[in-house]
Amino acid sequence: MRELQALMDRVREYGWRITRQRAIILQTLCELDRHASAEEIHERVALHRRDVDLSTVYRTLESLRDLHIISQTDLGRGCAEFEILDEPPHHHLICTRCGSIHDLGHDRFEAMTVAIHQETGFFPRFDHVPVFGVCSACRQGGRANSVEGTAVPRSVPNKEEQT
Ligand SMILES: [Zn+2]
Ligand SMILES: [Zn+2]
């Protein structure tokens, strides 16, 4: 479980008041310590506090995202997923065939951040990047050809396609 107190301190530094509703949402994010949809987070919050509704959870998550405390990412599972931002950030390799998700370190993105900034003056922020493609297991299975080159994230394939 992540350090709740440290997270609350960071949030306060932005001048955000920690209400009891916000505190329980932050605590839930710490307990989960993984990607979760707003619905999942709401379900867990509701175990402690029935008066926190889904729209409050959404609003709070969006504010935390804007404060750069959590990330909001489409990992190809059909919903936005939230996670506390790491320092340094982590990213993911997501297989569009089998749906497997692997971690990717931040090193490569540091070089890309500098290159983009130098070329365009734009300062990119790579918080939590989903990289879609085909994993080595699926490629070895000889099923990579049909999807190679597809840039559009697809939903996780059915069970039948995985066998
Ligand atoms: Zn992640
Ligand atoms: Zn795969």
mmCIF file with all atom_site columns, C-alpha atoms and ligand atoms in Angstrom:
data_model
loop_
_atom_site.group_PDB
_atom_site.id
_atom_site.type_symbol
_atom_site.label_atom_id
_atom_site.label_alt_id
_atom_site.label_comp_id
_atom_site.label_asym_id
_atom_site.label_entity_id
_atom_site.label_seq_id
_atom_site.pdbx_PDB_ins_code
_atom_site.Cartn_x
_atom_site.Cartn_y
_atom_site.Cartn_z
_atom_site.occupancy
_atom_site.B_iso_or_equiv
_atom_site.pdbx_formal_charge
_atom_site.auth_seq_id
_atom_site.auth_comp_id
_atom_site.auth_asym_id
_atom_site.auth_atom_id
_atom_site.pdbx_PDB_model_num
ATOM   1   C  CA . MET A 1 1   ? 0.000   0.000   0.000   1.00 0.00 ? 1   MET A CA 1
ATOM   2   C  CA . ARG A 1 2   ? 1.235   3.443   -0.848  1.00 0.00 ? 2   ARG A CA 1
ATOM   3   C  CA . GLU A 1 3   ? 1.870   6.097   1.732   1.00 0.00 ? 3   GLU A CA 1
ATOM   4   C  CA . LEU A 1 4   ? -1.432  7.879   2.227   1.00 0.00 ? 4   LEU A CA 1
ATOM   5   C  CA . GLN A 1 5   ? 0.024   10.671  4.345   1.00 0.00 ? 5   GLN A CA 1
ATOM   6   C  CA . ALA A 1 6   ? 2.614   11.587  1.710   1.00 0.00 ? 6   ALA A CA 1
ATOM   7   C  CA . LEU A 1 7   ? -0.096  11.655  -0.932  1.00 0.00 ? 7   LEU A CA 1
ATOM   8   C  CA . MET A 1 8   ? -2.320  13.903  1.195   1.00 0.00 ? 8   MET A CA 1
ATOM   9   C  CA . ASP A 1 9   ? 0.620   16.254  1.772   1.00 0.00 ? 9   ASP A CA 1
ATOM   10  C  CA . ARG A 1 10  ? 1.181   16.516  -1.967  1.00 0.00 ? 10  ARG A CA 1
ATOM   11  C  CA . VAL A 1 11  ? -2.490  17.262  -2.520  1.00 0.00 ? 11  VAL A CA 1
ATOM   12  C  CA . ARG A 1 12  ? -2.439  19.955  0.197   1.00 0.00 ? 12  ARG A CA 1
ATOM   13  C  CA . GLU A 1 13  ? 0.565   21.588  -1.418  1.00 0.00 ? 13  GLU A CA 1
ATOM   14  C  CA . TYR A 1 14  ? -1.722  22.387  -4.327  1.00 0.00 ? 14  TYR A CA 1
ATOM   15  C  CA . GLY A 1 15  ? -4.006  24.222  -1.946  1.00 0.00 ? 15  GLY A CA 1
ATOM   16  C  CA . TRP A 1 16  ? -6.619  21.483  -2.003  1.00 0.00 ? 16  TRP A CA 1
ATOM   17  C  CA . ARG A 1 17  ? -8.692  21.000  1.122   1.00 0.00 ? 17  ARG A CA 1
ATOM   18  C  CA . ILE A 1 18  ? -8.922  17.340  2.176   1.00 0.00 ? 18  ILE A CA 1
ATOM   19  C  CA . THR A 1 19  ? -12.586 16.739  2.903   1.00 0.00 ? 19  THR A CA 1
ATOM   20  C  CA . ARG A 1 20  ? -13.636 13.385  4.354   1.00 0.00 ? 20  ARG A CA 1
ATOM   21  C  CA . GLN A 1 21  ? -14.972 12.359  0.959   1.00 0.00 ? 21  GLN A CA 1
ATOM   22  C  CA . ARG A 1 22  ? -11.702 13.192  -0.750  1.00 0.00 ? 22  ARG A CA 1
ATOM   23  C  CA . ALA A 1 23  ? -9.741  11.451  2.013   1.00 0.00 ? 23  ALA A CA 1
ATOM   24  C  CA . ILE A 1 24  ? -11.602 8.165   1.513   1.00 0.00 ? 24  ILE A CA 1
ATOM   25  C  CA . ILE A 1 25  ? -11.078 8.335   -2.256  1.00 0.00 ? 25  ILE A CA 1
ATOM   26  C  CA . LEU A 1 26  ? -7.340  8.970   -1.774  1.00 0.00 ? 26  LEU A CA 1
ATOM   27  C  CA . GLN A 1 27  ? -7.162  6.141   0.753   1.00 0.00 ? 27  GLN A CA 1
ATOM   28  C  CA . THR A 1 28  ? -8.882  3.801   -1.708  1.00 0.00 ? 28  THR A CA 1
ATOM   29  C  CA . LEU A 1 29  ? -6.431  4.720   -4.475  1.00 0.00 ? 29  LEU A CA 1
ATOM   30  C  CA . CYS A 1 30  ? -3.553  3.929   -2.080  1.00 0.00 ? 30  CYS A CA 1
ATOM   31  C  CA . GLU A 1 31  ? -5.083  0.603   -1.053  1.00 0.00 ? 31  GLU A CA 1
ATOM   32  C  CA . LEU A 1 32  ? -5.732  -0.448  -4.648  1.00 0.00 ? 32  LEU A CA 1
ATOM   33  C  CA . ASP A 1 33  ? -2.227  0.554   -5.811  1.00 0.00 ? 33  ASP A CA 1
ATOM   34  C  CA . ARG A 1 34  ? -3.051  -0.500  -9.395  1.00 0.00 ? 34  ARG A CA 1
ATOM   35  C  CA . HIS A 1 35  ? -5.152  0.611   -12.354 1.00 0.00 ? 35  HIS A CA 1
ATOM   36  C  CA . ALA A 1 36  ? -8.847  0.870   -11.565 1.00 0.00 ? 36  ALA A CA 1
ATOM   37  C  CA . SER A 1 37  ? -11.930 2.315   -13.226 1.00 0.00 ? 37  SER A CA 1
ATOM   38  C  CA . ALA A 1 38  ? -14.042 4.976   -11.514 1.00 0.00 ? 38  ALA A CA 1
ATOM   39  C  CA . GLU A 1 39  ? -16.738 2.321   -10.983 1.00 0.00 ? 39  GLU A CA 1
ATOM   40  C  CA . GLU A 1 40  ? -14.286 -0.024  -9.234  1.00 0.00 ? 40  GLU A CA 1
ATOM   41  C  CA . ILE A 1 41  ? -13.023 2.806   -7.055  1.00 0.00 ? 41  ILE A CA 1
ATOM   42  C  CA . HIS A 1 42  ? -16.587 3.804   -6.232  1.00 0.00 ? 42  HIS A CA 1
ATOM   43  C  CA . GLU A 1 43  ? -17.477 0.222   -5.251  1.00 0.00 ? 43  GLU A CA 1
ATOM   44  C  CA . ARG A 1 44  ? -14.628 0.134   -2.759  1.00 0.00 ? 44  ARG A CA 1
ATOM   45  C  CA . VAL A 1 45  ? -15.340 3.613   -1.431  1.00 0.00 ? 45  VAL A CA 1
ATOM   46  C  CA . ALA A 1 46  ? -18.973 2.614   -0.899  1.00 0.00 ? 46  ALA A CA 1
ATOM   47  C  CA . LEU A 1 47  ? -17.861 -0.156  1.489   1.00 0.00 ? 47  LEU A CA 1
ATOM   48  C  CA . HIS A 1 48  ? -16.799 2.589   3.922   1.00 0.00 ? 48  HIS A CA 1
ATOM   49  C  CA . ARG A 1 49  ? -18.934 5.538   2.909   1.00 0.00 ? 49  ARG A CA 1
ATOM   50  C  CA . ARG A 1 50  ? -22.317 5.023   1.288   1.00 0.00 ? 50  ARG A CA 1
ATOM   51  C  CA . ASP A 1 51  ? -22.854 8.776   0.917   1.00 0.00 ? 51  ASP A CA 1
ATOM   52  C  CA . VAL A 1 52  ? -20.087 9.144   -1.689  1.00 0.00 ? 52  VAL A CA 1
ATOM   53  C  CA . ASP A 1 53  ? -21.783 8.717   -5.057  1.00 0.00 ? 53  ASP A CA 1
ATOM   54  C  CA . LEU A 1 54  ? -20.226 7.841   -8.405  1.00 0.00 ? 54  LEU A CA 1
ATOM   55  C  CA . SER A 1 55  ? -20.343 11.403  -9.715  1.00 0.00 ? 55  SER A CA 1
ATOM   56  C  CA . THR A 1 56  ? -18.394 12.622  -6.663  1.00 0.00 ? 56  THR A CA 1
ATOM   57  C  CA . VAL A 1 57  ? -15.806 9.916   -7.320  1.00 0.00 ? 57  VAL A CA 1
ATOM   58  C  CA . TYR A 1 58  ? -15.574 11.020  -10.972 1.00 0.00 ? 58  TYR A CA 1
ATOM   59  C  CA . ARG A 1 59  ? -15.206 14.702  -10.089 1.00 0.00 ? 59  ARG A CA 1
ATOM   60  C  CA . THR A 1 60  ? -12.544 13.950  -7.469  1.00 0.00 ? 60  THR A CA 1
ATOM   61  C  CA . LEU A 1 61  ? -10.579 11.693  -9.841  1.00 0.00 ? 61  LEU A CA 1
ATOM   62  C  CA . GLU A 1 62  ? -10.656 14.366  -12.541 1.00 0.00 ? 62  GLU A CA 1
ATOM   63  C  CA . SER A 1 63  ? -9.379  16.995  -10.110 1.00 0.00 ? 63  SER A CA 1
ATOM   64  C  CA . LEU A 1 64  ? -6.584  14.691  -8.919  1.00 0.00 ? 64  LEU A CA 1
ATOM   65  C  CA . ARG A 1 65  ? -5.683  14.041  -12.540 1.00 0.00 ? 65  ARG A CA 1
ATOM   66  C  CA . ASP A 1 66  ? -5.548  17.789  -13.254 1.00 0.00 ? 66  ASP A CA 1
ATOM   67  C  CA . LEU A 1 67  ? -3.326  18.236  -10.177 1.00 0.00 ? 67  LEU A CA 1
ATOM   68  C  CA . HIS A 1 68  ? -0.967  15.642  -11.670 1.00 0.00 ? 68  HIS A CA 1
ATOM   69  C  CA . ILE A 1 69  ? -1.442  13.290  -8.708  1.00 0.00 ? 69  ILE A CA 1
ATOM   70  C  CA . ILE A 1 70  ? -3.018  10.429  -10.652 1.00 0.00 ? 70  ILE A CA 1
ATOM   71  C  CA . SER A 1 71  ? -3.075  9.379   -14.307 1.00 0.00 ? 71  SER A CA 1
ATOM   72  C  CA . GLN A 1 72  ? -6.118  8.675   -16.449 1.00 0.00 ? 72  GLN A CA 1
ATOM   73  C  CA . THR A 1 73  ? -5.335  6.196   -19.217 1.00 0.00 ? 73  THR A CA 1
ATOM   74  C  CA . ASP A 1 74  ? -7.179  4.094   -21.777 1.00 0.00 ? 74  ASP A CA 1
ATOM   75  C  CA . LEU A 1 75  ? -5.489  0.699   -21.527 1.00 0.00 ? 75  LEU A CA 1
ATOM   76  C  CA . GLY A 1 76  ? -7.754  -0.758  -24.195 1.00 0.00 ? 76  GLY A CA 1
ATOM   77  C  CA . ARG A 1 77  ? -10.155 -2.333  -21.713 1.00 0.00 ? 77  ARG A CA 1
ATOM   78  C  CA . GLY A 1 78  ? -13.108 -0.193  -22.647 1.00 0.00 ? 78  GLY A CA 1
ATOM   79  C  CA . CYS A 1 79  ? -12.936 2.353   -19.832 1.00 0.00 ? 79  CYS A CA 1
ATOM   80  C  CA . ALA A 1 80  ? -10.680 5.031   -18.423 1.00 0.00 ? 80  ALA A CA 1
ATOM   81  C  CA . GLU A 1 81  ? -8.400  3.672   -15.714 1.00 0.00 ? 81  GLU A CA 1
ATOM   82  C  CA . PHE A 1 82  ? -6.872  5.675   -12.902 1.00 0.00 ? 82  PHE A CA 1
ATOM   83  C  CA . GLU A 1 83  ? -3.642  5.092   -11.002 1.00 0.00 ? 83  GLU A CA 1
ATOM   84  C  CA . ILE A 1 84  ? -1.439  7.134   -8.678  1.00 0.00 ? 84  ILE A CA 1
ATOM   85  C  CA . LEU A 1 85  ? 1.411   8.644   -10.686 1.00 0.00 ? 85  LEU A CA 1
ATOM   86  C  CA . ASP A 1 86  ? 4.847   7.200   -10.022 1.00 0.00 ? 86  ASP A CA 1
ATOM   87  C  CA . GLU A 1 87  ? 8.052   9.197   -9.799  1.00 0.00 ? 87  GLU A CA 1
ATOM   88  C  CA . PRO A 1 88  ? 9.683   8.386   -12.158 1.00 0.00 ? 88  PRO A CA 1
ATOM   89  C  CA . PRO A 1 89  ? 6.619   7.437   -14.219 1.00 0.00 ? 89  PRO A CA 1
ATOM   90  C  CA . HIS A 1 90  ? 5.978   3.950   -15.588 1.00 0.00 ? 90  HIS A CA 1
ATOM   91  C  CA . HIS A 1 91  ? 4.377   2.996   -18.896 1.00 0.00 ? 91  HIS A CA 1
ATOM   92  C  CA . HIS A 1 92  ? 2.846   -0.108  -20.427 1.00 0.00 ? 92  HIS A CA 1
ATOM   93  C  CA . LEU A 1 93  ? 3.215   -2.432  -23.397 1.00 0.00 ? 93  LEU A CA 1
ATOM   94  C  CA . ILE A 1 94  ? -0.273  -3.748  -24.176 1.00 0.00 ? 94  ILE A CA 1
ATOM   95  C  CA . CYS A 1 95  ? -0.813  -6.711  -26.499 1.00 0.00 ? 95  CYS A CA 1
ATOM   96  C  CA . THR A 1 96  ? -3.833  -6.185  -28.749 1.00 0.00 ? 96  THR A CA 1
ATOM   97  C  CA . ARG A 1 97  ? -4.064  -9.958  -29.323 1.00 0.00 ? 97  ARG A CA 1
ATOM   98  C  CA . CYS A 1 98  ? -4.050  -11.473 -25.841 1.00 0.00 ? 98  CYS A CA 1
ATOM   99  C  CA . GLY A 1 99  ? -4.569  -8.339  -23.754 1.00 0.00 ? 99  GLY A CA 1
ATOM   100 C  CA . SER A 1 100 ? -1.419  -8.863  -21.674 1.00 0.00 ? 100 SER A CA 1
ATOM   101 C  CA . ILE A 1 101 ? 0.023   -5.737  -20.057 1.00 0.00 ? 101 ILE A CA 1
ATOM   102 C  CA . HIS A 1 102 ? 3.729   -5.345  -19.263 1.00 0.00 ? 102 HIS A CA 1
ATOM   103 C  CA . ASP A 1 103 ? 5.560   -2.481  -17.563 1.00 0.00 ? 103 ASP A CA 1
ATOM   104 C  CA . LEU A 1 104 ? 7.911   -0.236  -19.495 1.00 0.00 ? 104 LEU A CA 1
ATOM   105 C  CA . GLY A 1 105 ? 10.468  2.007   -17.793 1.00 0.00 ? 105 GLY A CA 1
ATOM   106 C  CA . HIS A 1 106 ? 10.677  5.753   -18.270 1.00 0.00 ? 106 HIS A CA 1
ATOM   107 C  CA . ASP A 1 107 ? 14.254  5.954   -19.694 1.00 0.00 ? 107 ASP A CA 1
ATOM   108 C  CA . ARG A 1 108 ? 13.256  6.016   -23.377 1.00 0.00 ? 108 ARG A CA 1
ATOM   109 C  CA . PHE A 1 109 ? 10.745  8.748   -22.753 1.00 0.00 ? 109 PHE A CA 1
ATOM   110 C  CA . GLU A 1 110 ? 13.360  11.014  -21.168 1.00 0.00 ? 110 GLU A CA 1
ATOM   111 C  CA . ALA A 1 111 ? 15.280  11.152  -24.459 1.00 0.00 ? 111 ALA A CA 1
ATOM   112 C  CA . MET A 1 112 ? 12.031  11.658  -26.365 1.00 0.00 ? 112 MET A CA 1
ATOM   113 C  CA . THR A 1 113 ? 10.987  14.490  -24.027 1.00 0.00 ? 113 THR A CA 1
ATOM   114 C  CA . VAL A 1 114 ? 14.226  16.356  -24.735 1.00 0.00 ? 114 VAL A CA 1
ATOM   115 C  CA . ALA A 1 115 ? 14.041  15.713  -28.510 1.00 0.00 ? 115 ALA A CA 1
ATOM   116 C  CA . ILE A 1 116 ? 10.435  16.903  -28.804 1.00 0.00 ? 116 ILE A CA 1
ATOM   117 C  CA . HIS A 1 117 ? 11.142  19.958  -26.681 1.00 0.00 ? 117 HIS A CA 1
ATOM   118 C  CA . GLN A 1 118 ? 14.180  20.911  -28.758 1.00 0.00 ? 118 GLN A CA 1
ATOM   119 C  CA . GLU A 1 119 ? 12.420  20.393  -32.068 1.00 0.00 ? 119 GLU A CA 1
ATOM   120 C  CA . THR A 1 120 ? 9.101   22.030  -31.313 1.00 0.00 ? 120 THR A CA 1
ATOM   121 C  CA . GLY A 1 121 ? 9.396   24.057  -28.109 1.00 0.00 ? 121 GLY A CA 1
ATOM   122 C  CA . PHE A 1 122 ? 6.525   21.969  -26.786 1.00 0.00 ? 122 PHE A CA 1
ATOM   123 C  CA . PHE A 1 123 ? 7.190   20.323  -23.455 1.00 0.00 ? 123 PHE A CA 1
ATOM   124 C  CA . PRO A 1 124 ? 5.593   16.858  -23.515 1.00 0.00 ? 124 PRO A CA 1
ATOM   125 C  CA . ARG A 1 125 ? 4.602   15.118  -20.316 1.00 0.00 ? 125 ARG A CA 1
ATOM   126 C  CA . PHE A 1 126 ? 4.809   11.334  -20.515 1.00 0.00 ? 126 PHE A CA 1
ATOM   127 C  CA . ASP A 1 127 ? 2.952   10.356  -17.348 1.00 0.00 ? 127 ASP A CA 1
ATOM   128 C  CA . HIS A 1 128 ? 1.660   6.893   -18.061 1.00 0.00 ? 128 HIS A CA 1
ATOM   129 C  CA . VAL A 1 129 ? 1.748   5.908   -21.704 1.00 0.00 ? 129 VAL A CA 1
ATOM   130 C  CA . PRO A 1 130 ? -0.056  2.868   -23.158 1.00 0.00 ? 130 PRO A CA 1
ATOM   131 C  CA . VAL A 1 131 ? 1.921   1.409   -26.085 1.00 0.00 ? 131 VAL A CA 1
ATOM   132 C  CA . PHE A 1 132 ? -0.235  -0.970  -28.133 1.00 0.00 ? 132 PHE A CA 1
ATOM   133 C  CA . GLY A 1 133 ? 1.294   -3.783  -30.168 1.00 0.00 ? 133 GLY A CA 1
ATOM   134 C  CA . VAL A 1 134 ? 1.834   -7.548  -30.261 1.00 0.00 ? 134 VAL A CA 1
ATOM   135 C  CA . CYS A 1 135 ? 3.652   -9.410  -27.480 1.00 0.00 ? 135 CYS A CA 1
ATOM   136 C  CA . SER A 1 136 ? 6.451   -11.903 -28.168 1.00 0.00 ? 136 SER A CA 1
ATOM   137 C  CA . ALA A 1 137 ? 4.317   -14.907 -27.174 1.00 0.00 ? 137 ALA A CA 1
ATOM   138 C  CA . CYS A 1 138 ? 1.630   -13.946 -29.685 1.00 0.00 ? 138 CYS A CA 1
ATOM   139 C  CA . ARG A 1 139 ? 4.205   -13.223 -32.377 1.00 0.00 ? 139 ARG A CA 1
ATOM   140 C  CA . GLN A 1 140 ? 5.778   -16.651 -31.821 1.00 0.00 ? 140 GLN A CA 1
ATOM   141 C  CA . GLY A 1 141 ? 2.321   -18.133 -32.129 1.00 0.00 ? 141 GLY A CA 1
ATOM   142 C  CA . GLY A 1 142 ? 2.337   -16.795 -35.689 1.00 0.00 ? 142 GLY A CA 1
ATOM   143 C  CA . ARG A 1 143 ? -0.683  -14.597 -35.183 1.00 0.00 ? 143 ARG A CA 1
ATOM   144 C  CA . ALA A 1 144 ? 1.066   -11.273 -35.375 1.00 0.00 ? 144 ALA A CA 1
ATOM   145 C  CA . ASN A 1 145 ? 0.847   -10.682 -39.123 1.00 0.00 ? 145 ASN A CA 1
ATOM   146 C  CA . SER A 1 146 ? -2.783  -9.693  -39.284 1.00 0.00 ? 146 SER A CA 1
ATOM   147 C  CA . VAL A 1 147 ? -2.471  -6.974  -36.653 1.00 0.00 ? 147 VAL A CA 1
ATOM   148 C  CA . GLU A 1 148 ? 1.037   -5.721  -37.244 1.00 0.00 ? 148 GLU A CA 1
ATOM   149 C  CA . GLY A 1 149 ? 0.933   -2.065  -38.061 1.00 0.00 ? 149 GLY A CA 1
ATOM   150 C  CA . THR A 1 150 ? -2.475  -1.400  -36.597 1.00 0.00 ? 150 THR A CA 1
ATOM   151 C  CA . ALA A 1 151 ? -2.190  1.685   -34.494 1.00 0.00 ? 151 ALA A CA 1
ATOM   152 C  CA . VAL A 1 152 ? -5.752  1.830   -33.251 1.00 0.00 ? 152 VAL A CA 1
ATOM   153 C  CA . PRO A 1 153 ? -6.246  0.224   -29.854 1.00 0.00 ? 153 PRO A CA 1
ATOM   154 C  CA . ARG A 1 154 ? -8.765  -2.575  -29.995 1.00 0.00 ? 154 ARG A CA 1
ATOM   155 C  CA . SER A 1 155 ? -10.675 -4.114  -27.177 1.00 0.00 ? 155 SER A CA 1
ATOM   156 C  CA . VAL A 1 156 ? -9.267  -7.281  -25.644 1.00 0.00 ? 156 VAL A CA 1
ATOM   157 C  CA . PRO A 1 157 ? -10.030 -10.214 -27.976 1.00 0.00 ? 157 PRO A CA 1
ATOM   158 C  CA . ASN A 1 158 ? -12.437 -12.998 -26.984 1.00 0.00 ? 158 ASN A CA 1
ATOM   159 C  CA . LYS A 1 159 ? -11.263 -16.131 -25.268 1.00 0.00 ? 159 LYS A CA 1
ATOM   160 C  CA . GLU A 1 160 ? -11.574 -18.201 -28.476 1.00 0.00 ? 160 GLU A CA 1
ATOM   161 C  CA . GLU A 1 161 ? -8.947  -16.083 -30.208 1.00 0.00 ? 161 GLU A CA 1
ATOM   162 C  CA . GLN A 1 162 ? -6.445  -16.656 -27.460 1.00 0.00 ? 162 GLN A CA 1
ATOM   163 C  CA . THR A 1 163 ? -6.314  -20.423 -27.683 1.00 0.00 ? 163 THR A CA 1
HETATM 164 ZN ZN . ZN  B 2 .   ? 0.313   1.716   -14.826 1.00 0.00 ? 1   ZN  B ZN 1
HETATM 165 ZN ZN . ZN  B 2 .   ? -0.071  -11.240 -26.686 1.00 0.00 ? 2   ZN  B ZN 1
#
